[in-house]
Every structure is written in structure tokens, then in C-alpha cells.
Amino acid sequence: VNDSYGHGTGDQLIRAVAAGLKVLIPQGAVLARIGGDEFAIAFLSDGENAAALQLAEQILDFLVEPLEIGRRVVVVGASIGIAMSPAGALDREELVRRSDLAMYKAKEAGRARMTLYDPSMDADRQQRNALELDLRIAIESGDLTLAYQPLVDAGTHALTGVEALVRWNRPGHGPVSPEVFIPIAETSGLIESLGLFVLRKACETAKQWPELNVSVNVSPGQFRNPAFTDYVRYVLKQTEIEASRITLEITEGYMIQNPQRTRQSIERLKGLGVKVALDDFGSGFSSIGYLRQFGFDRIKIDRSLVMGVNEDKRQREMLQATVALARSLDIPVTAEGIETEGQAVAMRLFGCDCLQGYLFGKPLAAERITEMLNE
Ligand code: C2E
Ligand code: CA
Ligand code: CA
Ligand code: CA
């Protein structure tokens, strides 16, 4: 069960969901709460999976309707995994293990999905475990590196800053995308040490470039940690970097779930003198109503939005409206993923003061940035 507004998996909510499930399940089926917000339903069928699929669909349909919890209306969703035990051949543990694997696959696929177990999921899980182990070793032995992507002034195209992006060359496999290993770090408790490494390395390196701003990505797992501000303070002190040159980029996912705590964290971070930017704006939920109260120093328009700027009239208008909104709040806007002159011109016209993308430079080794500054 996924409570998308983060009101928590409080007992009231769990009870309301359980009551709904009880009505839906077939005669003789067993409904159990496995723990937290996870439920299992077991029943006998004729050996086909049609009954399970149909039930899963009914459950997803039921959860589409908002639930009334006291005076609150809560929207919940679910990810469902289905496993079959032909003629009772599997023991209970194995059946639960398989449906659990399938459930995680459903979760990865997006909101409100159902997935049937298939044996390739075991192989996937093994690969994932191996990757996680290698990542742990890489973090401990300092084998991660940082690349720095140029940020330029929208008018002059002069270099004004860089965004630090983590890189991992996995032994025996080659480079792995952060889009693959950051989510794994998030779910395996590695994100804090990874994040700390990135922040420290970026701050140390930034000292060579007194004229540049340095942006560092912060993932929800770091931001969620109440001690995050403390370790930012510690790294700033340890590396003796001017705090105002550091921008922390956060994405909107966590923010929507925990507006209250996000606001407090941002306030404390700004108290340290660092800047805080909203990353990937326009890619997910629209959090427009919230924007003002968070006090962001900058908004970064997501590459997926920028991409279509000169292609589709509707996309162009949406993009224009998004930038206009940010600007009406007096928040400076960066456009990311600029690959063509046309995109650069359009984004500047819309009011972005800062541009980032392959047109101006790919993520580069620190030495290359130093060279650019000396050119
Ligand atoms: P992001 O923060 O949105 O970073 C921008 C991504 O877009 C980078 O991918 C960058 O290489 C890519 N990019 C920039 N300009 C262009 C362009 O013109 N065209 C195209 N096609 N791509 C462009 P990268 O380095 O693979 O990072 C992917 C994501 O992984 C980042 O998205 C960020 O969410 C995450 N990430 C990267 N480094 C870190 C890190 O140190 N910590 C955390 N927490 N997340 C990181
Ligand atoms: Ca959940
Ligand atoms: Ca970013
Ligand atoms: Ca981004």
C-alpha cells in the first residue's frame, strides 16, 4: 500500500484498507497483514491465474477511490505481486518470497501496477545484490569520481558554475549510470555515505575555482535524515568553502510527501549560507502551489520539458508558462538539457538566466574545468 500523500501508514489508514480488502476477497481466502503496509491474500484457484489477476484489478480499482480517514481524505495506491503454487508444490515461504519479488517489480514499474512472478526475477535479484555489494566496496574504497557539467550565463554563455555528477566505473563491467546505482544506494542504506563523499569531494574541488558556483545533488534519502544539516555544516567547515558558492539540488518527490519538514530543512540549510535549488521541475507532480513557501533560491526546468521546446506548440506553451510562474515568484530559473542553439535561444527568451546541456559541455573531469577557466 502506498500512501501517496505521506500521511503515514497509521493504523486508521491500514484498518480502512483492510476493511476494503475483506469485502473484495473471495470466499475462503486468507487475508494477512505481513507487516507495515504490506498485505498478503492467499486463495485456492483452478490452476489458472485469471482469478488472481481479476482480484488484483479489483483491488487497484477500489484503491483508486479516496479513503475518508476521520476528517481527512487520503489517496492510497498499491503495488501487487502475484505468485502461483501449482498443486500446492511450493511451501508458504517460497510463495511469499516469489510474490514479494513480483511486488517489487510492480513497484519499479510505477504506480498502481500488478506483476506476475517469473523466474527471471530471481536472476535480476541476484544481479542487483552483486551490484549492491560492488557499490558498497566502491564507496568504502573511494572508487567513485565526480564529473562537472558547465552551467553558463544565458546571455553571454560564460561559465558561471558547474554541477557535480557522480561517476562509477564498476570493475569488470564498465561505467554504471547514476540513474541505476543511486536508487540502489537509496534502498540499501548506502546513500548517506555516498552523498557525504560527493559533497565533500565537490566542496574540496570547488576551492580551486573561486569564481564558480558548484551544485551538488541531494537525494531524498539524505534529505530525510534529520542530521543532514549537521553534516553539511561539518563538511563546509572542514573544507573551508564559502557556503554561498554551494547549491544543493533537491527533487520534488520528497517535498510533496513532507512539506512541513522540507520547509524546516530548507530553512536550516539556508541558515548555513548554502543555496537550495529545486531540481527536475516539471517532470512529476506539479507542486506549483507550494513553490513560494519553500524559499528555493533557484528552479531547474527538467530536460524532458526543454527537449520539446521547438517541436510541439502545446509543450512550448506549457514550458513558457512554467518558467513564467517561477519568475513571477522572483526565483531565477535554469534550463537543463540544452542540446541545440534553438533551445538555448528559446529558453533565454522565456526568461531563464542560466543554461546547462551538452551544447555548452558534457560532464567533464575537474582538470578540464580548470582548463576552461584558463582559456
Ligand atoms: P540530474 O540531476 O537531472 O542531472 C542531469 C543529468 O542530465 C546528468 O545525467 C547529465 O549528464 C544529463 N545531461 C545534462 N545535459 C544533457 C543534455 O544536453 N542532453 C542529455 N541527453 N543529457 C544531459 P547523469 O550524470 O547520468 O545523472 C543522472 C541523474 O542521476 C541526475 O539527474 C541525478 O538525479 C542523479 N545523480 C547524478 N549524480 C548524483 C549525485 O552525486 N548524487 C545524487 N543524489 N544524485 C546524482
Ligand atoms: Ca509501501
Ligand atoms: Ca541535478
Ligand atoms: Ca535535473
GROMACS .gro file of C-alpha atoms and ligand atoms in nm:
model
  424
    1VAL     CA    1   0.000   0.000   0.000
    2ASN     CA    2   0.143   0.333  -0.097
    3ASP     CA    3   0.007   0.638   0.075
    4SER     CA    4   0.099   0.898  -0.178
    5TYR     CA    5   0.048   1.199   0.042
    6GLY     CA    6   0.265   1.069   0.321
    7HIS     CA    7   0.005   1.079   0.594
    8GLY     CA    8   0.182   0.769   0.706
    9THR     CA    9   0.075   0.414   0.740
   10GLY     CA   10  -0.114   0.493   1.053
   11ASP     CA   11  -0.341   0.227   1.197
   12GLN     CA   12  -0.654   0.408   1.088
   13LEU     CA   13  -0.544   0.400   0.728
   14ILE     CA   14  -0.435   0.036   0.746
   15ARG     CA   15  -0.767  -0.059   0.903
   16ALA     CA   16  -0.962   0.121   0.633
   17VAL     CA   17  -0.766  -0.056   0.362
   18ALA     CA   18  -0.802  -0.393   0.533
   19ALA     CA   19  -1.179  -0.343   0.562
   20GLY     CA   20  -1.197  -0.277   0.189
   21LEU     CA   21  -0.987  -0.581   0.106
   22LYS     CA   22  -1.203  -0.803   0.326
   23VAL     CA   23  -1.506  -0.717   0.118
   24LEU     CA   24  -1.326  -0.790  -0.207
   25ILE     CA   25  -1.158  -1.122  -0.142
   26PRO     CA   26  -1.326  -1.449  -0.243
   27GLN     CA   27  -1.489  -1.691   0.000
   28GLY     CA   28  -1.231  -1.897   0.185
   29ALA     CA   29  -0.941  -1.669   0.102
   30VAL     CA   30  -0.696  -1.565   0.373
   31LEU     CA   31  -0.607  -1.201   0.424
   32ALA     CA   32  -0.299  -1.127   0.634
   33ARG     CA   33  -0.104  -0.817   0.717
   34ILE     CA   34   0.257  -0.916   0.665
   35GLY     CA   35   0.393  -0.608   0.832
   36GLY     CA   36   0.394  -0.232   0.790
   37ASP     CA   37   0.176  -0.156   0.493
   38GLU     CA   38   0.211  -0.495   0.326
   39PHE     CA   39  -0.075  -0.740   0.292
   40ALA     CA   40  -0.094  -1.094   0.158
   41ILE     CA   41  -0.401  -1.264   0.020
   42ALA     CA   42  -0.393  -1.641  -0.032
   43PHE     CA   43  -0.659  -1.848  -0.201
   44LEU     CA   44  -0.714  -2.165  -0.398
   45SER     CA   45  -0.792  -2.137  -0.765
   46ASP     CA   46  -0.839  -2.371  -1.057
   47GLY     CA   47  -0.476  -2.351  -1.157
   48GLU     CA   48  -0.512  -2.056  -1.390
   49ASN     CA   49  -0.400  -1.710  -1.286
   50ALA     CA   50  -0.713  -1.539  -1.419
   51ALA     CA   51  -0.877  -1.526  -1.077
   52ALA     CA   52  -0.570  -1.367  -0.918
   53LEU     CA   53  -0.537  -1.110  -1.194
   54GLN     CA   54  -0.903  -1.021  -1.166
   55LEU     CA   55  -0.882  -0.979  -0.790
   56ALA     CA   56  -0.571  -0.765  -0.827
   57GLU     CA   57  -0.756  -0.543  -1.068
   58GLN     CA   58  -1.049  -0.509  -0.830
   59ILE     CA   59  -0.815  -0.412  -0.550
   60LEU     CA   60  -0.644  -0.146  -0.760
   61ASP     CA   61  -0.986  -0.012  -0.866
   62PHE     CA   62  -1.101   0.000  -0.507
   63LEU     CA   63  -0.791   0.192  -0.401
   64VAL     CA   64  -0.836   0.448  -0.677
   65GLU     CA   65  -1.122   0.594  -0.472
   66PRO     CA   66  -1.003   0.832  -0.200
   67LEU     CA   67  -1.048   0.696   0.153
   68GLU     CA   68  -1.202   0.904   0.426
   69ILE     CA   69  -0.996   0.878   0.743
   70GLY     CA   70  -1.154   1.088   1.015
   71ARG     CA   71  -1.169   1.437   0.866
   72ARG     CA   72  -0.903   1.361   0.612
   73VAL     CA   73  -0.938   1.232   0.261
   74VAL     CA   74  -0.642   1.014   0.173
   75VAL     CA   75  -0.539   0.878  -0.164
   76VAL     CA   76  -0.370   0.543  -0.149
   77GLY     CA   77  -0.235   0.310  -0.413
   78ALA     CA   78  -0.091  -0.036  -0.418
   79SER     CA   79   0.167  -0.243  -0.598
   80ILE     CA   80   0.064  -0.604  -0.634
   81GLY     CA   81   0.278  -0.913  -0.692
   82ILE     CA   82   0.123  -1.246  -0.781
   83ALA     CA   83   0.274  -1.593  -0.748
   84MET     CA   84   0.116  -1.933  -0.807
   85SER     CA   85   0.192  -2.261  -0.640
   86PRO     CA   86   0.085  -2.532  -0.883
   87ALA     CA   87  -0.088  -2.811  -0.695
   88GLY     CA   88   0.050  -2.673  -0.372
   89ALA     CA   89   0.406  -2.762  -0.476
   90LEU     CA   90   0.566  -2.464  -0.306
   91ASP     CA   91   0.587  -2.407   0.064
   92ARG     CA   92   0.445  -2.094   0.213
   93GLU     CA   93   0.780  -1.917   0.248
   94GLU     CA   94   0.865  -1.969  -0.117
   95LEU     CA   95   0.523  -1.849  -0.228
   96VAL     CA   96   0.554  -1.533  -0.022
   97ARG     CA   97   0.912  -1.479  -0.142
   98ARG     CA   98   0.802  -1.502  -0.506
   99SER     CA   99   0.506  -1.271  -0.468
  100ASP     CA  100   0.730  -1.029  -0.281
  101LEU     CA  101   0.980  -1.025  -0.569
  102ALA     CA  102   0.694  -0.970  -0.814
  103MET     CA  103   0.559  -0.692  -0.593
  104TYR     CA  104   0.893  -0.509  -0.605
  105LYS     CA  105   0.893  -0.539  -0.982
  106ALA     CA  106   0.544  -0.389  -0.988
  107LYS     CA  107   0.666  -0.105  -0.770
  108GLU     CA  108   0.956  -0.035  -1.002
  109ALA     CA  109   0.720  -0.022  -1.298
  110GLY     CA  110   0.530   0.270  -1.149
  111ARG     CA  111   0.218   0.339  -0.951
  112ALA     CA  112  -0.076   0.100  -0.919
  113ARG     CA  113   0.068  -0.195  -1.108
  114MET     CA  114   0.043  -0.570  -1.072
  115THR     CA  115   0.306  -0.819  -1.180
  116LEU     CA  116   0.317  -1.196  -1.208
  117TYR     CA  117   0.621  -1.373  -1.070
  118ASP     CA  118   0.855  -1.516  -1.329
  119PRO     CA  119   1.183  -1.700  -1.268
  120SER     CA  120   1.393  -1.429  -1.438
  121MET     CA  121   1.315  -1.215  -1.134
  122ASP     CA  122   1.543  -1.436  -0.926
  123ALA     CA  123   1.830  -1.373  -1.166
  124ASP     CA  124   1.756  -0.999  -1.156
  125ARG     CA  125   1.762  -1.003  -0.779
  126GLN     CA  126   2.098  -1.180  -0.776
  127GLN     CA  127   2.244  -0.929  -1.018
  128ARG     CA  128   2.112  -0.650  -0.808
  129ASN     CA  129   2.265  -0.796  -0.493
  130ALA     CA  130   2.602  -0.827  -0.669
  131LEU     CA  131   2.576  -0.468  -0.788
  132GLU     CA  132   2.492  -0.351  -0.439
  133LEU     CA  133   2.792  -0.531  -0.295
  134ASP     CA  134   3.027  -0.380  -0.556
  135LEU     CA  135   2.881  -0.037  -0.490
  136ARG     CA  136   2.941  -0.075  -0.117
  137ILE     CA  137   3.303  -0.163  -0.188
  138ALA     CA  138   3.339   0.129  -0.429
  139ILE     CA  139   3.210   0.375  -0.170
  140GLU     CA  140   3.430   0.235   0.105
  141SER     CA  141   3.743   0.238  -0.106
  142GLY     CA  142   3.674   0.578  -0.261
  143ASP     CA  143   3.640   0.446  -0.616
  144LEU     CA  144   3.364   0.687  -0.712
  145THR     CA  145   3.458   1.001  -0.901
  146LEU     CA  146   3.286   1.326  -0.984
  147ALA     CA  147   3.230   1.484  -1.324
  148TYR     CA  148   3.144   1.851  -1.351
  149GLN     CA  149   2.900   1.985  -1.605
  150PRO     CA  150   2.923   2.352  -1.708
  151LEU     CA  151   2.646   2.597  -1.618
  152VAL     CA  152   2.651   2.908  -1.833
  153ASP     CA  153   2.501   3.255  -1.832
  154ALA     CA  154   2.202   3.255  -2.067
  155GLY     CA  155   2.302   3.586  -2.226
  156THR     CA  156   2.680   3.562  -2.262
  157HIS     CA  157   2.728   3.183  -2.241
  158ALA     CA  158   3.012   3.247  -1.998
  159LEU     CA  159   3.088   2.972  -1.749
  160THR     CA  160   2.931   3.062  -1.414
  161GLY     CA  161   2.919   2.730  -1.236
  162VAL     CA  162   2.926   2.353  -1.252
  163GLU     CA  163   2.703   2.069  -1.140
  164ALA     CA  164   2.883   1.780  -0.973
  165LEU     CA  165   2.766   1.441  -1.104
  166VAL     CA  166   2.884   1.116  -0.952
  167ARG     CA  167   3.051   0.854  -1.172
  168TRP     CA  168   3.118   0.488  -1.108
  169ASN     CA  169   3.338   0.266  -1.320
  170ARG     CA  170   3.240  -0.078  -1.197
  171PRO     CA  171   3.533  -0.321  -1.215
  172GLY     CA  172   3.473  -0.583  -1.482
  173HIS     CA  173   3.157  -0.408  -1.605
  174GLY     CA  174   3.246  -0.054  -1.708
  175PRO     CA  175   3.060   0.267  -1.627
  176VAL     CA  176   2.724   0.235  -1.450
  177SER     CA  177   2.475   0.521  -1.478
  178PRO     CA  178   2.386   0.707  -1.158
  179GLU     CA  179   2.027   0.656  -1.267
  180VAL     CA  180   2.089   0.288  -1.194
  181PHE     CA  181   2.302   0.298  -0.882
  182ILE     CA  182   2.159   0.599  -0.696
  183PRO     CA  183   1.820   0.427  -0.650
  184ILE     CA  184   2.005   0.117  -0.528
  185ALA     CA  185   2.208   0.325  -0.287
  186GLU     CA  186   1.879   0.475  -0.167
  187THR     CA  187   1.719   0.142  -0.083
  188SER     CA  188   2.028  -0.024   0.061
  189GLY     CA  189   2.132   0.235   0.316
  190LEU     CA  190   2.436   0.342   0.114
  191ILE     CA  191   2.306   0.681   0.012
  192GLU     CA  192   2.434   0.866   0.316
  193SER     CA  193   2.795   0.761   0.276
  194LEU     CA  194   2.772   0.813  -0.100
  195GLY     CA  195   2.618   1.156  -0.052
  196LEU     CA  196   2.875   1.253   0.205
  197PHE     CA  197   3.155   1.151  -0.031
  198VAL     CA  198   3.004   1.356  -0.315
  199LEU     CA  199   2.950   1.665  -0.101
  200ARG     CA  200   3.299   1.657   0.049
  201LYS     CA  201   3.470   1.592  -0.283
  202ALA     CA  202   3.270   1.868  -0.458
  203CYS     CA  203   3.348   2.120  -0.183
  204GLU     CA  204   3.719   2.033  -0.185
  205THR     CA  205   3.737   2.062  -0.562
  206ALA     CA  206   3.537   2.385  -0.565
  207LYS     CA  207   3.814   2.557  -0.376
  208GLN     CA  208   4.025   2.563  -0.693
  209TRP     CA  209   3.753   2.759  -0.871
  210PRO     CA  210   3.676   3.064  -0.659
  211GLU     CA  211   3.480   3.218  -0.947
  212LEU     CA  212   3.236   2.929  -0.986
  213ASN     CA  213   2.919   2.810  -0.815
  214VAL     CA  214   2.909   2.439  -0.751
  215SER     CA  215   2.581   2.245  -0.746
  216VAL     CA  216   2.551   1.915  -0.564
  217ASN     CA  217   2.260   1.673  -0.594
  218VAL     CA  218   2.096   1.563  -0.274
  219SER     CA  219   1.873   1.260  -0.285
  220PRO     CA  220   1.561   1.214  -0.072
  221GLY     CA  221   1.735   0.957   0.148
  222GLN     CA  222   1.991   1.217   0.253
  223PHE     CA  223   1.749   1.500   0.287
  224ARG     CA  224   1.519   1.290   0.502
  225ASN     CA  225   1.793   1.240   0.759
  226PRO     CA  226   1.745   1.489   1.045
  227ALA     CA  227   2.124   1.506   1.077
  228PHE     CA  228   2.169   1.615   0.716
  229THR     CA  229   2.209   1.984   0.801
  230ASP     CA  230   2.468   1.892   1.061
  231TYR     CA  231   2.682   1.707   0.817
  232VAL     CA  232   2.653   1.983   0.559
  233ARG     CA  233   2.772   2.224   0.829
  234TYR     CA  234   3.056   1.988   0.914
  235VAL     CA  235   3.172   1.950   0.553
  236LEU     CA  236   3.155   2.326   0.493
  237LYS     CA  237   3.371   2.382   0.796
  238GLN     CA  238   3.612   2.103   0.722
  239THR     CA  239   3.670   2.210   0.362
  240GLU     CA  240   3.660   2.582   0.446
  241ILE     CA  241   3.447   2.650   0.140
  242GLU     CA  242   3.245   2.968   0.110
  243ALA     CA  243   2.893   2.837   0.174
  244SER     CA  244   2.726   3.078  -0.069
  245ARG     CA  245   2.904   2.912  -0.362
  246ILE     CA  246   2.738   2.579  -0.293
  247THR     CA  247   2.390   2.498  -0.426
  248LEU     CA  248   2.212   2.185  -0.309
  249GLU     CA  249   1.969   2.046  -0.566
  250ILE     CA  250   1.668   1.858  -0.437
  251THR     CA  251   1.382   1.699  -0.631
  252GLU     CA  252   1.015   1.749  -0.562
  253GLY     CA  253   0.921   1.392  -0.472
  254TYR     CA  254   1.009   1.407  -0.106
  255MET     CA  255   0.893   1.763  -0.074
  256ILE     CA  256   0.532   1.679  -0.163
  257GLN     CA  257   0.526   1.398   0.089
  258ASN     CA  258   0.663   1.604   0.372
  259PRO     CA  259   0.604   1.973   0.307
  260GLN     CA  260   0.642   2.069   0.670
  261ARG     CA  261   0.977   1.902   0.725
  262THR     CA  262   1.106   2.007   0.387
  263ARG     CA  263   1.038   2.368   0.473
  264GLN     CA  264   1.225   2.336   0.801
  265SER     CA  265   1.522   2.161   0.642
  266ILE     CA  266   1.549   2.420   0.367
  267GLU     CA  267   1.538   2.696   0.623
  268ARG     CA  268   1.817   2.539   0.826
  269LEU     CA  269   2.031   2.481   0.519
  270LYS     CA  270   1.985   2.839   0.410
  271GLY     CA  271   2.085   2.938   0.759
  272LEU     CA  272   2.423   2.781   0.685
  273GLY     CA  273   2.456   3.009   0.384
  274VAL     CA  274   2.419   2.748   0.110
  275LYS     CA  275   2.168   2.787  -0.172
  276VAL     CA  276   1.889   2.539  -0.232
  277ALA     CA  277   1.753   2.464  -0.580
  278LEU     CA  278   1.450   2.265  -0.693
  279ASP     CA  279   1.569   2.009  -0.949
  280ASP     CA  280   1.376   1.840  -1.231
  281PHE     CA  281   1.090   2.088  -1.211
  282GLY     CA  282   0.802   2.000  -1.439
  283SER     CA  283   0.886   1.630  -1.457
  284GLY     CA  284   0.650   1.496  -1.196
  285PHE     CA  285   0.369   1.629  -0.984
  286SER     CA  286   0.305   1.993  -1.019
  287SER     CA  287   0.384   2.147  -0.691
  288ILE     CA  288   0.326   2.498  -0.812
  289GLY     CA  289   0.110   2.593  -0.516
  290TYR     CA  290   0.388   2.504  -0.278
  291LEU     CA  291   0.671   2.677  -0.451
  292ARG     CA  292   0.664   3.010  -0.279
  293GLN     CA  293   0.660   2.883   0.076
  294PHE     CA  294   0.971   2.669   0.034
  295GLY     CA  295   1.200   2.960  -0.038
  296PHE     CA  296   1.401   2.798  -0.317
  297ASP     CA  297   1.689   3.006  -0.448
  298ARG     CA  298   1.661   2.855  -0.793
  299ILE     CA  299   1.444   2.629  -1.006
  300LYS     CA  300   1.580   2.391  -1.266
  301ILE     CA  301   1.346   2.306  -1.553
  302ASP     CA  302   1.364   1.937  -1.636
  303ARG     CA  303   1.528   1.822  -1.956
  304SER     CA  304   1.214   1.634  -2.065
  305LEU     CA  305   1.031   1.965  -2.086
  306VAL     CA  306   1.312   2.155  -2.254
  307MET     CA  307   1.352   1.885  -2.519
  308GLY     CA  308   1.025   1.960  -2.690
  309VAL     CA  309   1.052   2.337  -2.687
  310ASN     CA  310   1.086   2.380  -3.062
  311GLU     CA  311   0.876   2.086  -3.163
  312ASP     CA  312   0.530   2.096  -3.019
  313LYS     CA  313   0.320   2.408  -2.971
  314ARG     CA  314   0.149   2.278  -2.659
  315GLN     CA  315   0.475   2.175  -2.498
  316ARG     CA  316   0.622   2.510  -2.579
  317GLU     CA  317   0.331   2.689  -2.414
  318MET     CA  318   0.347   2.470  -2.108
  319LEU     CA  319   0.717   2.530  -2.075
  320GLN     CA  320   0.672   2.902  -2.119
  321ALA     CA  321   0.403   2.906  -1.851
  322THR     CA  322   0.625   2.707  -1.615
  323VAL     CA  323   0.916   2.946  -1.650
  324ALA     CA  324   0.683   3.246  -1.622
  325LEU     CA  325   0.544   3.108  -1.299
  326ALA     CA  326   0.886   3.061  -1.144
  327ARG     CA  327   0.979   3.412  -1.248
  328SER     CA  328   0.661   3.558  -1.107
  329LEU     CA  329   0.783   3.427  -0.772
  330ASP     CA  330   1.112   3.604  -0.835
  331ILE     CA  331   1.302   3.279  -0.847
  332PRO     CA  332   1.583   3.253  -1.104
  333VAL     CA  333   1.547   2.964  -1.346
  334THR     CA  334   1.798   2.727  -1.505
  335ALA     CA  335   1.711   2.521  -1.812
  336GLU     CA  336   1.879   2.181  -1.828
  337GLY     CA  337   1.942   1.951  -2.120
  338ILE     CA  338   2.010   2.220  -2.379
  339GLU     CA  339   2.143   2.046  -2.689
  340THR     CA  340   2.068   2.292  -2.969
  341GLU     CA  341   2.109   2.663  -3.038
  342GLY     CA  342   1.735   2.681  -3.092
  343GLN     CA  343   1.665   2.553  -2.742
  344ALA     CA  344   1.919   2.794  -2.594
  345VAL     CA  345   1.762   3.092  -2.768
  346ALA     CA  346   1.409   2.991  -2.672
  347MET     CA  347   1.491   2.928  -2.307
  348ARG     CA  348   1.666   3.260  -2.278
  349LEU     CA  349   1.368   3.430  -2.439
  350PHE     CA  350   1.136   3.268  -2.185
  351GLY     CA  351   1.345   3.416  -1.906
  352CYS     CA  352   1.597   3.154  -1.795
  353ASP     CA  353   1.915   3.321  -1.671
  354CYS     CA  354   2.124   3.005  -1.666
  355LEU     CA  355   2.163   2.720  -1.913
  356GLN     CA  356   2.305   2.370  -1.889
  357GLY     CA  357   2.339   2.099  -2.150
  358TYR     CA  358   2.559   1.919  -2.398
  359LEU     CA  359   2.560   2.228  -2.621
  360PHE     CA  360   2.778   2.401  -2.362
  361GLY     CA  361   2.957   2.098  -2.227
  362LYS     CA  362   2.913   1.743  -2.112
  363PRO     CA  363   3.004   1.643  -1.758
  364LEU     CA  364   3.385   1.677  -1.752
  365ALA     CA  365   3.680   1.584  -1.535
  366ALA     CA  366   3.781   1.857  -1.290
  367GLU     CA  367   4.104   1.926  -1.484
  368ARG     CA  368   3.901   2.011  -1.794
  369ILE     CA  369   3.701   2.270  -1.600
  370THR     CA  370   4.027   2.422  -1.475
  371GLU     CA  371   4.149   2.437  -1.836
  372MET     CA  372   3.827   2.607  -1.946
  373LEU     CA  373   3.879   2.871  -1.680
  374ASN     CA  374   4.234   2.934  -1.802
  375GLU     CA  375   4.140   2.961  -2.170
  376C2E     P1  376   2.014   1.543  -1.287
  376C2E     O1  377   2.045   1.597  -1.152
  376C2E     O2  378   1.893   1.597  -1.355
  376C2E     O3  379   2.145   1.567  -1.374
  376C2E     C1  380   2.145   1.599  -1.511
  376C2E     C2  381   2.161   1.476  -1.593
  376C2E     O4  382   2.133   1.507  -1.728
  376C2E     C3  383   2.306   1.421  -1.593
  376C2E     O5  384   2.299   1.280  -1.612
  376C2E     C4  385   2.364   1.487  -1.716
  376C2E     O6  386   2.475   1.418  -1.770
  376C2E     C5  387   2.246   1.482  -1.810
  376C2E     N1  388   2.252   1.587  -1.911
  376C2E     C6  389   2.293   1.713  -1.896
  376C2E     N2  390   2.282   1.783  -2.009
  376C2E     C7  391   2.231   1.698  -2.101
  376C2E     C8  392   2.196   1.712  -2.240
  376C2E     O7  393   2.212   1.817  -2.304
  376C2E     N3  394   2.144   1.602  -2.302
  376C2E     C9  395   2.127   1.484  -2.237
  376C2E     N4  396   2.077   1.382  -2.305
  376C2E     N5  397   2.159   1.467  -2.105
  376C2E    C10  398   2.210   1.574  -2.039
  376C2E     P2  399   2.374   1.179  -1.518
  376C2E     O8  400   2.507   1.232  -1.479
  376C2E     O9  401   2.366   1.045  -1.582
  376C2E    O10  402   2.287   1.180  -1.386
  376C2E    C11  403   2.156   1.132  -1.387
  376C2E    C12  404   2.087   1.163  -1.257
  376C2E    O11  405   2.148   1.089  -1.150
  376C2E    C13  406   2.096   1.308  -1.215
  376C2E    O12  407   1.998   1.382  -1.282
  376C2E    C14  408   2.072   1.297  -1.067
  376C2E    O13  409   1.936   1.284  -1.040
  376C2E    C15  410   2.140   1.166  -1.033
  376C2E     N6  411   2.275   1.196  -0.984
  376C2E    C16  412   2.390   1.216  -1.050
  376C2E     N7  413   2.492   1.241  -0.966
  376C2E    C17  414   2.440   1.239  -0.842
  376C2E    C18  415   2.495   1.258  -0.709
  376C2E    O14  416   2.614   1.286  -0.689
  376C2E     N8  417   2.409   1.246  -0.604
  376C2E    C19  418   2.277   1.219  -0.623
  376C2E     N9  419   2.200   1.209  -0.516
  376C2E    N10  420   2.223   1.201  -0.744
  376C2E    C20  421   2.302   1.211  -0.853
  377CA      CA  422   0.457   0.094   0.092
  378CA      CA  423   2.066   1.793  -1.069
  379CA      CA  424   1.765   1.762  -1.342
   0.00000   0.00000   0.00000
